[in-house]
XYZ file of C-alpha atoms in Angstrom:
333
model
C -14.988 -37.454 14.971
C -14.478 -40.724 13.108
C -14.666 -38.864 9.783
C -12.183 -36.248 10.982
C -9.695 -38.863 12.182
C -9.947 -40.737 8.897
C -9.253 -37.521 7.007
C -6.213 -36.880 9.219
C -4.816 -40.328 8.394
C -5.452 -39.965 4.675
C -3.915 -36.482 4.517
C -0.939 -37.051 6.828
C 1.535 -38.078 4.146
C 0.422 -35.263 1.825
C 0.938 -32.657 4.547
C 4.533 -33.259 5.554
C 6.746 -30.174 5.530
C 10.399 -29.694 4.774
C 12.749 -27.577 6.884
C 13.424 -25.441 3.823
C 9.796 -24.272 3.988
C 9.902 -22.903 7.539
C 9.361 -19.157 7.978
C 12.352 -18.206 10.111
C 11.212 -14.630 10.594
C 9.109 -15.729 13.569
C 9.313 -17.697 16.801
C 6.103 -19.585 17.506
C 4.996 -19.353 21.162
C 1.761 -21.361 21.607
C 1.532 -21.304 25.409
C 0.414 -17.799 26.314
C -2.895 -17.056 24.586
C -6.278 -18.518 23.897
C -7.694 -18.186 20.400
C -7.830 -14.422 19.752
C -10.883 -12.227 19.222
C -10.121 -8.497 19.230
C -6.359 -8.462 19.738
C -5.266 -6.255 16.806
C -4.270 -2.755 17.961
C -6.150 0.174 16.455
C -4.068 2.664 14.501
C -4.597 6.355 13.738
C -3.782 8.006 10.415
C -4.707 11.596 9.571
C -6.777 11.725 12.748
C -8.926 8.764 11.660
C -8.973 5.379 13.374
C -8.358 2.114 11.575
C -9.573 -1.017 13.343
C -6.899 -3.001 11.512
C -3.466 -1.784 10.282
C -4.177 -2.583 6.634
C -4.201 -0.036 3.821
C -5.760 -0.450 0.375
C -2.968 0.950 -1.767
C -3.710 3.106 -4.792
C -4.835 1.188 -7.851
C -7.252 2.477 -10.456
C -9.907 4.920 -11.607
C -11.413 6.442 -14.728
C -12.973 3.438 -16.473
C -16.298 1.684 -15.969
C -14.529 -1.417 -14.665
C -12.511 0.695 -12.230
C -15.696 2.050 -10.712
C -16.838 -1.457 -9.791
C -13.443 -2.248 -8.268
C -13.285 0.954 -6.224
C -16.792 0.526 -4.832
C -15.979 -3.009 -3.709
C -12.755 -1.858 -2.079
C -14.494 1.027 -0.336
C -17.207 -1.292 1.012
C -14.543 -3.577 2.460
C -12.718 -0.647 4.047
C -15.922 0.561 5.650
C -16.885 -2.887 6.912
C -13.503 -3.906 8.328
C -11.989 -0.539 9.282
C -9.159 -0.307 6.741
C -7.807 2.893 5.170
C -7.912 3.522 1.426
C -5.847 5.384 -1.148
C -7.396 6.043 -4.538
C -5.732 5.480 -7.869
C -4.803 8.555 -9.886
C -7.567 11.186 -9.836
C -6.123 13.039 -12.828
C -9.193 12.393 -14.984
C -11.391 13.870 -12.260
C -9.154 16.918 -11.828
C -8.697 17.727 -15.519
C -12.028 16.672 -17.009
C -14.407 16.292 -14.074
C -15.247 12.816 -15.360
C -16.042 9.607 -13.478
C -16.912 11.329 -10.210
C -18.783 8.222 -9.012
C -15.551 6.183 -9.257
C -13.861 8.430 -6.707
C -16.758 9.667 -4.550
C -16.666 6.698 -2.192
C -17.209 8.193 1.246
C -20.762 6.819 1.412
C -19.321 3.300 1.218
C -16.389 3.974 3.529
C -18.183 5.888 6.261
C -16.557 8.817 8.011
C -14.388 6.869 10.466
C -11.581 5.550 8.238
C -8.878 7.538 6.374
C -9.451 8.090 2.667
C -6.972 9.831 0.333
C -7.146 11.136 -3.225
C -4.140 10.678 -5.514
C -2.218 12.659 -8.134
C 1.178 12.245 -9.774
C 4.122 14.523 -9.121
C 3.897 15.954 -12.641
C 0.309 17.152 -12.008
C 1.440 18.759 -8.746
C 4.363 20.448 -10.500
C 2.033 21.884 -13.160
C -0.481 23.083 -10.563
C 2.219 25.010 -8.716
C 3.563 26.487 -11.960
C 0.079 27.494 -13.171
C -1.226 28.671 -9.780
C -4.031 26.079 -9.807
C -3.350 24.421 -6.451
C -6.822 25.554 -5.354
C -8.321 23.263 -8.012
C -6.664 20.294 -6.316
C -7.985 21.405 -2.936
C -11.474 21.666 -4.431
C -11.207 18.156 -5.880
C -10.119 16.711 -2.532
C -13.026 18.456 -0.826
C -15.495 17.360 -3.499
C -14.900 13.668 -2.836
C -14.652 14.245 0.933
C -11.130 12.846 1.099
C -8.874 13.402 4.122
C -5.933 14.468 2.002
C -3.861 13.726 -1.076
C -1.376 11.038 -2.031
C 1.368 12.316 -4.326
C 2.937 9.485 -6.276
C 6.545 9.941 -7.330
C 7.169 8.072 -10.568
C 10.062 9.453 -12.659
C 11.005 6.089 -14.188
C 7.393 5.339 -15.091
C 6.928 8.764 -16.697
C 10.211 8.362 -18.617
C 9.089 5.012 -20.029
C 5.439 5.876 -20.611
C 4.695 6.673 -24.274
C 2.471 9.572 -23.126
C 4.645 10.418 -20.106
C 5.087 13.917 -18.704
C 8.498 15.505 -18.238
C 9.399 16.245 -14.614
C 11.313 19.528 -14.573
C 11.685 20.198 -10.840
C 13.188 17.820 -8.257
C 10.157 16.099 -6.677
C 11.234 16.913 -3.106
C 11.024 20.632 -3.945
C 7.594 20.205 -5.521
C 6.238 18.259 -2.560
C 7.526 20.846 -0.104
C 6.052 23.726 -2.109
C 2.687 21.980 -2.392
C 2.481 21.403 1.362
C 3.229 25.069 1.997
C 0.789 26.396 -0.616
C -2.138 24.029 -0.115
C -2.346 23.103 3.563
C -3.683 19.714 2.413
C -2.563 16.642 4.405
C -0.164 14.726 2.143
C 1.091 11.150 1.788
C 3.990 10.513 -0.607
C 4.579 7.149 -2.296
C 6.532 5.500 -5.100
C 4.842 3.225 -7.639
C 6.918 0.041 -7.706
C 10.595 0.955 -7.547
C 10.681 2.106 -3.921
C 13.165 4.719 -2.673
C 16.726 4.921 -1.428
C 18.071 6.164 1.895
C 18.507 9.828 0.961
C 15.051 10.148 -0.610
C 13.430 8.581 2.445
C 15.377 10.858 4.785
C 14.346 13.971 2.869
C 10.684 12.963 2.934
C 10.663 12.018 6.603
C 11.880 15.534 7.413
C 8.726 17.005 5.864
C 5.399 17.319 7.761
C 3.755 14.463 5.862
C 0.900 12.302 7.089
C 2.895 9.256 5.960
C 5.432 7.909 3.512
C 4.218 4.867 1.572
C 6.982 2.652 0.229
C 5.562 1.408 -3.092
C 8.607 -0.840 -2.955
C 10.152 -3.071 -5.596
C 8.591 -6.526 -5.599
C 4.944 -5.659 -6.102
C 3.189 -4.206 -9.130
C 5.847 -2.488 -11.235
C 4.454 0.391 -13.273
C 7.693 0.792 -15.185
C 7.213 -2.761 -16.442
C 3.577 -2.017 -17.245
C 4.617 0.911 -19.432
C 7.167 -1.238 -21.238
C 4.487 -3.825 -21.994
C 2.514 -1.008 -23.630
C 5.501 0.009 -25.724
C 7.090 -1.374 -28.904
C 9.187 -4.561 -28.692
C 12.339 -2.614 -29.567
C 11.733 0.066 -26.952
C 10.988 -2.619 -24.376
C 14.261 -4.400 -25.176
C 16.278 -1.198 -24.839
C 14.764 0.152 -21.635
C 13.758 -2.975 -19.710
C 16.860 -2.874 -17.439
C 15.407 0.266 -15.835
C 12.375 -1.700 -14.656
C 14.638 -3.817 -12.439
C 16.110 -0.882 -10.535
C 14.726 -0.320 -7.062
C 14.600 -0.998 -3.328
C 12.461 -3.711 -1.763
C 10.409 -3.246 1.410
C 12.980 -5.027 3.614
C 15.758 -2.703 2.501
C 13.526 0.362 2.779
C 12.480 -0.449 6.328
C 16.128 -0.910 7.298
C 16.785 2.539 5.805
C 13.838 4.070 7.684
C 14.827 2.556 11.027
C 18.399 3.754 10.552
C 17.120 7.261 9.779
C 14.974 7.166 12.924
C 18.058 6.351 15.004
C 20.392 8.900 13.425
C 18.198 11.952 12.771
C 16.499 14.119 15.403
C 14.479 16.457 13.182
C 11.985 14.073 11.589
C 8.460 15.451 11.126
C 6.771 12.398 9.619
C 5.877 9.645 12.089
C 3.937 7.202 9.917
C 4.927 4.587 7.359
C 2.756 2.581 5.004
C 4.822 -0.461 4.038
C 3.741 -1.665 0.589
C 5.247 -3.364 -2.417
C 5.596 -7.135 -2.579
C 3.739 -7.993 0.632
C 1.831 -11.192 -0.056
C -0.198 -11.780 3.093
C -0.793 -11.105 6.793
C 2.521 -12.714 7.847
C 4.469 -10.270 5.687
C 2.384 -7.467 7.127
C 2.883 -8.618 10.719
C 6.635 -8.870 10.199
C 6.896 -5.237 9.083
C 4.549 -4.031 11.818
C 6.797 -5.605 14.434
C 10.068 -4.607 12.785
C 9.273 -0.926 12.233
C 10.297 1.780 14.687
C 7.675 4.123 13.211
C 3.909 4.142 13.558
C 3.188 1.678 10.769
C 0.443 0.090 8.732
C 0.895 -2.070 5.654
C -0.639 -1.936 2.218
C -1.779 -4.314 -0.494
C -2.770 -3.508 -4.070
C -2.737 -6.492 -6.427
C -3.717 -8.895 -3.619
C -6.958 -6.958 -3.186
C -7.403 -6.338 -6.903
C -7.592 -10.060 -7.629
C -10.786 -10.296 -5.562
C -12.229 -6.789 -6.003
C -12.841 -7.465 -9.703
C -15.457 -10.079 -8.832
C -18.499 -10.111 -6.556
C -18.115 -8.308 -3.239
C -18.531 -11.523 -1.220
C -15.272 -12.904 -2.633
C -13.386 -9.777 -1.590
C -15.089 -9.834 1.796
C -14.030 -13.435 2.444
C -10.458 -12.639 1.434
C -10.198 -9.605 3.717
C -11.706 -11.566 6.595
C -9.114 -14.313 6.111
C -6.291 -11.752 6.203
C -7.584 -10.243 9.437
C -8.014 -13.643 11.081
C -4.478 -14.586 10.043
C -3.211 -11.333 11.545
C -5.065 -12.123 14.781
C -3.274 -15.474 15.025
C 0.061 -13.753 14.376
C -0.495 -11.256 17.200
C -1.487 -14.077 19.563
C 1.291 -16.591 18.929
C 4.212 -15.151 16.957
C 7.247 -13.238 18.178
C 9.803 -11.656 15.916
C 13.002 -13.640 15.440
C 15.679 -11.027 16.133
C 18.076 -12.773 13.754
C 15.896 -11.916 10.721
């Protein structure tokens, strides 16, 4: 106790806070709960239960390093009850390569949701070439619960090897759902989506819409970094077009209030969320059934030994437990 009190005295002046640092999104109510244990509500996605409302957003696949990352992420999802979306499975679909990087069910277990991933251009080609069954076979091969379709027109436009998108993505998504019968999640890859795009998607029988909002990893910017300096200079303004998660959730809630024919009930809020407090804010603010996703936050730890990732995930869950016990949403924010 003496040591602890001495540390408190020595650290007191270093630990002062300024009013500008306060997080005004929340009202702190310390009087009505003991320290929490199992106070995070379970969520259901694609008929699978998640013990915590956290989603590992799509990241990578198709290199030796990616295999290590995906196995670590899958282990964490299995241990803590999170859902997982794979990075693009195009290499597996077209070449049958790197199966071990995507065949992760043995690490995840059968209880949590697990989704494969392809870009809208691959879906468009499959419909045109009558090869939708190949996608269904790939999903079945890795024992996934469905498919994420990522919508990325700006990324494809800026990518040196990018594919031309010939059909409006909403038409392609709708046709794929009708032809395949595969459960589908639709997401963006860093720019997010506007009101009309969200409304159109929420009227389809999707498992979920994932934001992929502006403010997180920006794949348009990634493609520009891979380009020539001149091309980067000319097209960089496009990388700063988008909708952040706050704006997108306002859109979604407004759509919920104004439309009566929505068929999609679930949101995955992702893009720029830094920690459990951001996640808790969106969970409380949303009028949909909602979980939240991280990509780069997990990637930072998944590249190393599993124990580092495990400790990070555990800290996020414990922070979320404290939020559920003591924080109320400030209606003014």
